[in-house]
Tab-separated table of C-alpha atoms in Angstrom:
chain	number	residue	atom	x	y	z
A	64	UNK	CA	34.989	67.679	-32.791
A	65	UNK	CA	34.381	70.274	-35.386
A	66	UNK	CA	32.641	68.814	-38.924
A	67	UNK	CA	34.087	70.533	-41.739
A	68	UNK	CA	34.382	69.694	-45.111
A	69	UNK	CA	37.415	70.659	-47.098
A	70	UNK	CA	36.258	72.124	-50.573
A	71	UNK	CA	39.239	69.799	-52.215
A	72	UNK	CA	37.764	66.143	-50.904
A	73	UNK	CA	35.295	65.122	-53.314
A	74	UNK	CA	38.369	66.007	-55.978
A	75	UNK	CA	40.317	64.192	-53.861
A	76	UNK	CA	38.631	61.367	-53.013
A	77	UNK	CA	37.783	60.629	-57.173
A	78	UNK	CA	41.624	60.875	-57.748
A	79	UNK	CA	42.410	58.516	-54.757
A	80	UNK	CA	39.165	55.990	-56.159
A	81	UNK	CA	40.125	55.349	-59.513
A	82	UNK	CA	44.326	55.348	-58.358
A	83	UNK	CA	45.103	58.987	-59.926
A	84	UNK	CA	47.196	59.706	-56.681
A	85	UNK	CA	49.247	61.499	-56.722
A	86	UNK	CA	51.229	61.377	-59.839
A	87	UNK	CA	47.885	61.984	-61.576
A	88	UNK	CA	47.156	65.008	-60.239
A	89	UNK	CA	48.074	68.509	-59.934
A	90	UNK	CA	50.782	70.622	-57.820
A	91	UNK	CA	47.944	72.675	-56.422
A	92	UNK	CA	46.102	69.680	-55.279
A	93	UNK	CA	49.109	68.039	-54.194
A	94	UNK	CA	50.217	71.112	-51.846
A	95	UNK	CA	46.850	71.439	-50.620
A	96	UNK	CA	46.786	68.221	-48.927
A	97	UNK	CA	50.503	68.639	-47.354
A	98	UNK	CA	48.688	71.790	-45.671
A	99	UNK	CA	44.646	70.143	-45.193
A	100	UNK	CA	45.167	67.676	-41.928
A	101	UNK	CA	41.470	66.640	-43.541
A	102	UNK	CA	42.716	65.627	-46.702
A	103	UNK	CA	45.777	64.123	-45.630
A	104	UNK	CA	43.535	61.983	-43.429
A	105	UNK	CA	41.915	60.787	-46.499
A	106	UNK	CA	45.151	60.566	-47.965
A	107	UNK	CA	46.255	57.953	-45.508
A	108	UNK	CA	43.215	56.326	-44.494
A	109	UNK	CA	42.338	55.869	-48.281
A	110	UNK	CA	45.399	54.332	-49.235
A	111	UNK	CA	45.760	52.061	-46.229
A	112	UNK	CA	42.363	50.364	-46.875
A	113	UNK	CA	42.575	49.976	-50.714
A	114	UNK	CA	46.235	48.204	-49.955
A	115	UNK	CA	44.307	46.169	-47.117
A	116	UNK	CA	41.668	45.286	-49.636
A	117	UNK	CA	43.887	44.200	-52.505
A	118	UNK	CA	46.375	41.959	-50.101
A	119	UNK	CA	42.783	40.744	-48.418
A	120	UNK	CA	41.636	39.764	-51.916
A	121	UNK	CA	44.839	38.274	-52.958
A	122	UNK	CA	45.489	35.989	-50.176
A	123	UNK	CA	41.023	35.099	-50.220
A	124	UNK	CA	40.377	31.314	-50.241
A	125	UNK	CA	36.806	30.926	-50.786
A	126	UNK	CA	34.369	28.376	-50.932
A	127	UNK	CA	32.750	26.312	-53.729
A	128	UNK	CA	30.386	28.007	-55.712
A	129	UNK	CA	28.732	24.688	-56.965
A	130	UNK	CA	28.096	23.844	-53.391
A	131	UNK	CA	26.462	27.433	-52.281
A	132	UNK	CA	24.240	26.829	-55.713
A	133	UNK	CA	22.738	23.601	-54.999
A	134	UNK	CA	22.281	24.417	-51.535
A	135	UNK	CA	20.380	27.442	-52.506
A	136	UNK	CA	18.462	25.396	-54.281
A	137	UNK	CA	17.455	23.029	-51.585
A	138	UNK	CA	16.845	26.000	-49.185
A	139	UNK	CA	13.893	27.537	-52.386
A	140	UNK	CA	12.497	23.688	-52.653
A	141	UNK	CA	11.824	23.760	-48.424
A	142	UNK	CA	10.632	27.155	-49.010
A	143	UNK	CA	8.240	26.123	-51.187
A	144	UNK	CA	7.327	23.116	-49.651
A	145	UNK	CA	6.639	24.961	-46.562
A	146	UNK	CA	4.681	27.966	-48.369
A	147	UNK	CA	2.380	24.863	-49.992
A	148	UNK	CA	1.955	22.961	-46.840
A	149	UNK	CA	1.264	25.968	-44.388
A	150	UNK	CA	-2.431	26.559	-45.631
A	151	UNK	CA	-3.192	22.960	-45.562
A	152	UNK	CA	-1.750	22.545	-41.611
A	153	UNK	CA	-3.398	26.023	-40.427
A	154	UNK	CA	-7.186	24.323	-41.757
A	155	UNK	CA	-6.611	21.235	-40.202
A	156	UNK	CA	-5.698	22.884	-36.936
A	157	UNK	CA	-8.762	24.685	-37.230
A	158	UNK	CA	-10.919	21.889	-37.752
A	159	UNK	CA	-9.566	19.886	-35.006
A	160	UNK	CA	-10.465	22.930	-32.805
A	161	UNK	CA	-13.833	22.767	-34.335
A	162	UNK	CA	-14.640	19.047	-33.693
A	163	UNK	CA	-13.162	19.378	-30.472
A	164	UNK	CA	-15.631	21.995	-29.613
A	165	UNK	CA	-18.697	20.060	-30.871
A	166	UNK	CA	-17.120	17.361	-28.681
A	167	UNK	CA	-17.635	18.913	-25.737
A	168	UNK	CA	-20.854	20.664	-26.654
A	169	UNK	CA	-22.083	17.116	-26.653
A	170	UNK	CA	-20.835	15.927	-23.947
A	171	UNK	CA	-22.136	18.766	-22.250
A	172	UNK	CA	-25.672	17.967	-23.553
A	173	UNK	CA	-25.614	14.571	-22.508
A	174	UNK	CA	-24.349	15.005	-19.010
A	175	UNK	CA	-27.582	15.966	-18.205
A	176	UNK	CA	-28.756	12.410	-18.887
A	177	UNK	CA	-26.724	10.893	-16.055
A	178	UNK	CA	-25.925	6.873	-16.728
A	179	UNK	CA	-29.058	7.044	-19.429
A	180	UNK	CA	-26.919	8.793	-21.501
A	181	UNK	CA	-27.293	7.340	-24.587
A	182	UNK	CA	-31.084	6.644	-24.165
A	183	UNK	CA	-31.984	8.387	-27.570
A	184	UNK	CA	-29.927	6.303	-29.569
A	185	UNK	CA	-32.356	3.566	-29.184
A	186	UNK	CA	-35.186	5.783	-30.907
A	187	UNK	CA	-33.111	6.566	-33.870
A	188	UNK	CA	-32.352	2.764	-35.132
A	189	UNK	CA	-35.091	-0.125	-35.375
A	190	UNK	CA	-35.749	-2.112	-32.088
A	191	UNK	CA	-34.549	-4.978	-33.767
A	192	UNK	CA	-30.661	-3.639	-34.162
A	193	UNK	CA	-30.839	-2.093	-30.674
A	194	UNK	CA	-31.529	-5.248	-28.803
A	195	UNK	CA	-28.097	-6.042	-30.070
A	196	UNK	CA	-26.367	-2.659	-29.073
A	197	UNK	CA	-25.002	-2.269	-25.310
A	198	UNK	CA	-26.955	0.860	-24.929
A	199	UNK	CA	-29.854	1.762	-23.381
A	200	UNK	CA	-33.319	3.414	-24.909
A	201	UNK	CA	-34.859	5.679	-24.728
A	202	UNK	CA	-36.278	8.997	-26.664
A	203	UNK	CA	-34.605	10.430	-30.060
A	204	UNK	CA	-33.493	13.994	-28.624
A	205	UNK	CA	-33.858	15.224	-32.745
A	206	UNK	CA	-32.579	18.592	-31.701
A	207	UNK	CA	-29.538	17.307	-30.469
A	208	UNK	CA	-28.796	15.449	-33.263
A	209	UNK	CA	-29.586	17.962	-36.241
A	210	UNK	CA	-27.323	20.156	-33.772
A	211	UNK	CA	-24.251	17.472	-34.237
A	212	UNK	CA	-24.633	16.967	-38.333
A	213	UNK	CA	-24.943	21.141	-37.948
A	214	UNK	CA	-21.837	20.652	-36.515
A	215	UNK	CA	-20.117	18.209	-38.214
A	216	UNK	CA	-21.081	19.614	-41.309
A	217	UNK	CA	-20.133	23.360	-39.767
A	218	UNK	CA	-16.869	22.246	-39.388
A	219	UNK	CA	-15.891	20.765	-42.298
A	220	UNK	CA	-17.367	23.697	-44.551
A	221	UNK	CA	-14.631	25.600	-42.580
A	222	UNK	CA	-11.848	24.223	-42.715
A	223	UNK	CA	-12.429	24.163	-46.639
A	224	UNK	CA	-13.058	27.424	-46.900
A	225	UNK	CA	-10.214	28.392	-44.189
A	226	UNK	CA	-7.728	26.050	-46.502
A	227	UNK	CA	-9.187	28.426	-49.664
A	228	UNK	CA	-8.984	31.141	-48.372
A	229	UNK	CA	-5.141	30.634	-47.040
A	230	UNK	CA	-4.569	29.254	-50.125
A	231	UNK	CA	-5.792	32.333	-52.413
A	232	UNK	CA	-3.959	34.385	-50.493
B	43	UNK	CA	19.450	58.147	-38.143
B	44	UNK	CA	18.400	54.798	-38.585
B	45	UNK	CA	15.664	54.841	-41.303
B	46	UNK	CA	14.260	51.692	-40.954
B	47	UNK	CA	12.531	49.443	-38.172
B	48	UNK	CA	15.235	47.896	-36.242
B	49	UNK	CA	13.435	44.219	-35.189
B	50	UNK	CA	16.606	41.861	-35.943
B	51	UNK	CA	15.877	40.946	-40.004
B	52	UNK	CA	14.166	43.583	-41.215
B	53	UNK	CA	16.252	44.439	-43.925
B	54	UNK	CA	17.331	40.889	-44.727
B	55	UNK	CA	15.355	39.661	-48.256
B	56	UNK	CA	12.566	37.097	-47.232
B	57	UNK	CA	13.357	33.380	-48.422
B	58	UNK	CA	9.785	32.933	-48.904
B	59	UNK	CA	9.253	36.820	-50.847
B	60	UNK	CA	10.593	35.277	-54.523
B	61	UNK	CA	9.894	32.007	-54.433
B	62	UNK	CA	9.122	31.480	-58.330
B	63	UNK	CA	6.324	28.994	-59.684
B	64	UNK	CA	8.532	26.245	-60.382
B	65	UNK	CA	10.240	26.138	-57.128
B	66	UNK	CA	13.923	24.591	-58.123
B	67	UNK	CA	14.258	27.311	-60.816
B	68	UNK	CA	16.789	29.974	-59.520
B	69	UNK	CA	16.991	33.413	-61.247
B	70	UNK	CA	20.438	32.628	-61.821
B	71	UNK	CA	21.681	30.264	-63.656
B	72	UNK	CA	24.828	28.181	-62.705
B	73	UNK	CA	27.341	29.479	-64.317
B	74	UNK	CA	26.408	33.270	-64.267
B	75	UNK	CA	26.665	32.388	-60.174
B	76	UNK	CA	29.811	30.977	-60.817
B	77	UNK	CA	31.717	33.835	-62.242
B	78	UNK	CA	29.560	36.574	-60.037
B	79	UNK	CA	31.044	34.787	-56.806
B	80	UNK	CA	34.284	34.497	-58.082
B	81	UNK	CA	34.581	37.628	-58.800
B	82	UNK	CA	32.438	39.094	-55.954
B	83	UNK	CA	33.292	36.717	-53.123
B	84	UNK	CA	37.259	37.680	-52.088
B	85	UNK	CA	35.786	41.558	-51.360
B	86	UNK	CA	32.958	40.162	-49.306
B	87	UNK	CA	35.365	38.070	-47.797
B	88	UNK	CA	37.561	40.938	-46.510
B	89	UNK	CA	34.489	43.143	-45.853
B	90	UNK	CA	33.671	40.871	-43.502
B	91	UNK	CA	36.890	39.928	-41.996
B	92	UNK	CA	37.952	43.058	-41.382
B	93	UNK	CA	34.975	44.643	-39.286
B	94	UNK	CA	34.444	41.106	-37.852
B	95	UNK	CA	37.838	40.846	-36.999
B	96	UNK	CA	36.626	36.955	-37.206
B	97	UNK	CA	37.678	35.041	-40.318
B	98	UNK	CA	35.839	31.730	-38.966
B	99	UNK	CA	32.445	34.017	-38.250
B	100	UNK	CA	33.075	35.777	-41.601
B	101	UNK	CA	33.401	32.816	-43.394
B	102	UNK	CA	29.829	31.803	-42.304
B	103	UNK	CA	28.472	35.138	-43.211
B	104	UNK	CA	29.823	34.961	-46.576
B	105	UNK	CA	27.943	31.729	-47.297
B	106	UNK	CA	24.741	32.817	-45.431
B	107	UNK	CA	25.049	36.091	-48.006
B	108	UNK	CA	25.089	34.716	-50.959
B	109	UNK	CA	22.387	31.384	-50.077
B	110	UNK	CA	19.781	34.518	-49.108
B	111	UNK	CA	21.199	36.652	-52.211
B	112	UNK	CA	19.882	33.378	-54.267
B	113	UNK	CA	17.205	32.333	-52.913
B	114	UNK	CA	15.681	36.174	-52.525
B	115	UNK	CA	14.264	38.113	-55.437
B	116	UNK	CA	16.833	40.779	-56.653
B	117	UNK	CA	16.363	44.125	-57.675
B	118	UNK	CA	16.829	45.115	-61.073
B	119	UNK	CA	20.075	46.074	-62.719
B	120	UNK	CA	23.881	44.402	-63.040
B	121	UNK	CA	26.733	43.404	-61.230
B	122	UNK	CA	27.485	46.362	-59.253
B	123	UNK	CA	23.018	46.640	-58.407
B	124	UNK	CA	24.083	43.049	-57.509
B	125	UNK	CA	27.266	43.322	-55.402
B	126	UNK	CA	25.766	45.809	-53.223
B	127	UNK	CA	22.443	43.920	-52.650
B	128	UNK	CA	24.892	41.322	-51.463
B	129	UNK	CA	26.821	43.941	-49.289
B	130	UNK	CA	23.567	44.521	-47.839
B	131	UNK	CA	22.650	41.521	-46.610
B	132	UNK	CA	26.213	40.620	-45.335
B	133	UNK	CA	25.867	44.000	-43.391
B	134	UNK	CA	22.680	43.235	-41.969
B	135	UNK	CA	23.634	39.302	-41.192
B	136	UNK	CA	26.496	40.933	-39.781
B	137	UNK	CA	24.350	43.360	-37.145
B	138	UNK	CA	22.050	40.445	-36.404
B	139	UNK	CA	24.807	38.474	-35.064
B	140	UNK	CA	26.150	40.658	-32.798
B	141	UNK	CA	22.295	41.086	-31.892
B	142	UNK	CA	21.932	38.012	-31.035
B	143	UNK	CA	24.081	36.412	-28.542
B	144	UNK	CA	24.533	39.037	-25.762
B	145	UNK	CA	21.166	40.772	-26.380
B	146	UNK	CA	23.533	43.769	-27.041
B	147	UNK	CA	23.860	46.720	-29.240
B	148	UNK	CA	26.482	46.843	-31.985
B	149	UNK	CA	28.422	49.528	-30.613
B	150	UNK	CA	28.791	47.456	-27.104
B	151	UNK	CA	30.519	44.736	-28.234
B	152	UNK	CA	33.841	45.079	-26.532
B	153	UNK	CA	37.019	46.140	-28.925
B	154	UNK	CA	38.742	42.878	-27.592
B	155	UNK	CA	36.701	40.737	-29.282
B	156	UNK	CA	37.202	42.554	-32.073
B	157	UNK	CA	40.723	42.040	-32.542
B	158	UNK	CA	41.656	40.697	-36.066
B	159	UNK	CA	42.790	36.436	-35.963
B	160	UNK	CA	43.179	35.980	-39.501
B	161	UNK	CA	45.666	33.042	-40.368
B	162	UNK	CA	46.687	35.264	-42.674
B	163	UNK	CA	50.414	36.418	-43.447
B	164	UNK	CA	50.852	40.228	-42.235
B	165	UNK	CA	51.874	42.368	-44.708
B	166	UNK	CA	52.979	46.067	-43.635
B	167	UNK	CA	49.624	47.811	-44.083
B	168	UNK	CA	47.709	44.955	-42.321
B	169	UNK	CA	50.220	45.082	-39.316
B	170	UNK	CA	49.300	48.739	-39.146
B	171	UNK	CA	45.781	48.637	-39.846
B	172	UNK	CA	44.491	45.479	-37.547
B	173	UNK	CA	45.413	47.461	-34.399
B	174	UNK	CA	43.713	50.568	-35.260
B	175	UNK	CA	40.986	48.849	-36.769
B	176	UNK	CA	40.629	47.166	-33.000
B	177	UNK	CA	40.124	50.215	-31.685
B	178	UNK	CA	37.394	51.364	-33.636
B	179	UNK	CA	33.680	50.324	-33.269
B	180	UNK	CA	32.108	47.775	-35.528
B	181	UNK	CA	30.192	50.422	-37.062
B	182	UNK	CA	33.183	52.653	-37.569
B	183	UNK	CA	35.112	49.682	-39.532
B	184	UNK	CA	31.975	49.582	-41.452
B	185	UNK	CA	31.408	52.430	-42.722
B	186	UNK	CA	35.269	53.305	-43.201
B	187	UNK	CA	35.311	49.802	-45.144
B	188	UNK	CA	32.453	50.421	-47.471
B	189	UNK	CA	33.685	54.359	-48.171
B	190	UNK	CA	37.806	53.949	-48.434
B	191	UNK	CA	38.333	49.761	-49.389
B	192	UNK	CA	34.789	49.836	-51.570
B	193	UNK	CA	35.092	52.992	-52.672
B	194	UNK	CA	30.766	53.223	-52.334
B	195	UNK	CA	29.344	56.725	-51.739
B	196	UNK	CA	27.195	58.095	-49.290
B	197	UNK	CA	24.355	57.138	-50.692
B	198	UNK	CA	25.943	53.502	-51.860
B	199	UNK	CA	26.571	53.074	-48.055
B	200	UNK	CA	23.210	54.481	-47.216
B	201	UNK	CA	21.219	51.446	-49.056
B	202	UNK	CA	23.726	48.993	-47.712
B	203	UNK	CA	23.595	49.773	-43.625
B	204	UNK	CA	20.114	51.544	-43.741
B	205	UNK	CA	21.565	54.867	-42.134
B	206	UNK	CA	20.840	58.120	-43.348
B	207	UNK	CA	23.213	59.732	-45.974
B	208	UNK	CA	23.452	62.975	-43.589
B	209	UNK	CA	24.544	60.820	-40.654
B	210	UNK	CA	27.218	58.683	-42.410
B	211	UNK	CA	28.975	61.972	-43.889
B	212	UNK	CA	29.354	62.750	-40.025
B	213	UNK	CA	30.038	59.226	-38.921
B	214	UNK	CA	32.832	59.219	-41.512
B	215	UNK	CA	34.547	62.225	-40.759
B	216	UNK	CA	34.447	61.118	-36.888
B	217	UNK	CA	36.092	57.633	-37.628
B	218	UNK	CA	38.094	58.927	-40.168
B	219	UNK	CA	39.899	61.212	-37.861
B	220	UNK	CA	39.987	58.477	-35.454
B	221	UNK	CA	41.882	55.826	-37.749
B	222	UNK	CA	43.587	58.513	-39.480
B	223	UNK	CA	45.017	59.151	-35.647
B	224	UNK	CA	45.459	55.682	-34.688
B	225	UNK	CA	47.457	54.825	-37.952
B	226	UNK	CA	49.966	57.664	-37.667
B	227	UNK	CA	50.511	56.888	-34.394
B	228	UNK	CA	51.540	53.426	-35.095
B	229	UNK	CA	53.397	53.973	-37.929
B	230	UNK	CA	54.958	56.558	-35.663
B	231	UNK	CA	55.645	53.692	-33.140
B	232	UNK	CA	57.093	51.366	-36.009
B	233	UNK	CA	59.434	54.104	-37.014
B	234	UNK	CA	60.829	54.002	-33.487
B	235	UNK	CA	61.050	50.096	-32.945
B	236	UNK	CA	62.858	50.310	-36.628
């Protein structure tokens, strides 16, 4: 299919868009499109859509606007909710995956303890309170434990500055 | 051709994108809505019907449109700035659904699905449009939609389906000679059963 374009169309297709056709226009251009197959395309095709539209137009029932407004306006409000909220799930998501980590990390450590497991505790509160605690004693592994408050306190340092950060952005 | 990405929504305005401070504000007020859709909504309505060929599908277009048209920041300017944001995102809700459901391209959706149902009463035109119209490719109907019904330009129809201006002028031509074919031979075919 050869693309040419007929030196008359943009003429013609102004005359067709604001209803000029044909009795606004003149013999020349009115001869020239009995003789352009190109432009009488246009001719037809123009006129067979803009009818289409109008009857399409005419015969429209449409919806509510009222309705489509205040539904817009509960979609923005979950929008927004959403927005707010997303910052404040992703940090506490984080921090579970941080506390679950120290979780393990401790029961990793203490593992190696076998059923004395909990032998430290005994060290780290007076004799008189662990006599009535079901553990056992034992020594105060200090490491360990300034490792867990490093931890704990890790953790919860980021998911505030995670939450922040998310929420600056 | 295509000038943008082509990953499902990536023309469609983001819900989230112009979300205001005060989140049940809208940037239109009620009643300016009001007379925009009426005045707006029975084109949209028939844009969509007709290269649907769905009224039931179009009709949930239509609403989508104008619920992302509010709840999306706008670009500047009036009505007609307006009108063809909202052609826009009809177009481009339009694409996605035929995106969607079969995994398959626009242009291989097949022409009997296509077939206009409206409810509506025939009129002459319609009766020899619908069948050619079948006939044609979604993006054919488009485009011929948007240039001959719309009366957009090339470059109108260029912001509203994301193809290059170059590549509708030839798209045009192509499906204009193809209706322009289709309709003389029905009317030819009328003339005979008459």
């Amino acid at each position: 299919m050869t693309f040419r374009t007929c030196s008359y169309e943009n003429e013609l297709a102004q005359a067709l868009k604001h209803g000029h056709w044909p009795e606004g226009c003149g013999p020349e251009l009115r001869a020239h499109v009995d003789a352009c197959g190109s432009c009488s395309d246009l001719v037809l095709v123009t006129q067979t859509f803009q009818h289409a539209r109008s009857e399409s137009e005419r015969t429209a029932v449409c919806g509510s606007p009222g309705l489509l407004w205040w539904r817009a306006q509960l979609r923005r409000r979950n929008a927004a909710t959403e927005r707010v909220s997303r910052p404040i799930t992703i940090a506490q998501i984080f921090a579970l995956f941080v506390y679950v980590f120290v979780g393990v990390v401790f029961v990793a450590s203490q593992y190696r303890h076998g059923l004395h497991w909990a032998s430290w505790w005994s060290e780290l509160v007076p004799p008189r309170v662990v006599h009535f605690l079901p553990i056992g004693s034992g020594q105060v592994d200090w490491n360990l434990l300034l490792l867990i408050s490093g931890c704990g306190v890790l953790a919860l340092l980021s998911g505030l500055v995670v939450y922040l950060a998310s929420e600056k952005s | 051709m295509r000038k943008h990405d082509t990953t499902g929504e990536y023309a469609i305005p983001n819900v989230d994108a112009g979300v205001a401070s005060r989140p049940d504000e809208l940037p239109m007020d009620s009643d300016a809505f009001a007379g925009f859709y009426q005045r707006s909504a029975p084109a949209l309505r028939a844009y969509l019907v007709r290269v649907s060929g769905n009224p039931a599908l179009a009709d949930d277009l239509m609403q989508e449109s104008y619920l992302r048209f509010l709840c999306a920041s706008r670009p500047e300017g009036g009505e007609v700035t307006y009108r063809r944001y909202l052609f826009r995102i009809a177009t481009n809700l339009l694409r996605d659904h035929w995106r969607r459901p079969r995994a398959a391209c626009l242009e291989d959706v097949p022409e009997q699905f296509l077939a206009a149902r409206d409810g509506l009463a025939r009129i002459d035109s319609q009766a020899i449009l619908d069948p050619a119209m079948a006939r044609l490719r979604p993006r054919e109907r488009q485009l011929l939609w948007l240039a001959h019904a719309e009366g957009y330009s090339h470059r109108e129809i260029s912001d509203i389906t994301g193809l290059s201006a170059a590549g509708i002028r030839l798209l045009l031509f192509r499906a204009r000679r193809k209706i322009a074919r289709l309709l003389r031979k029905q009317i030819d075919a009328d003339r005979r059963r008459a």
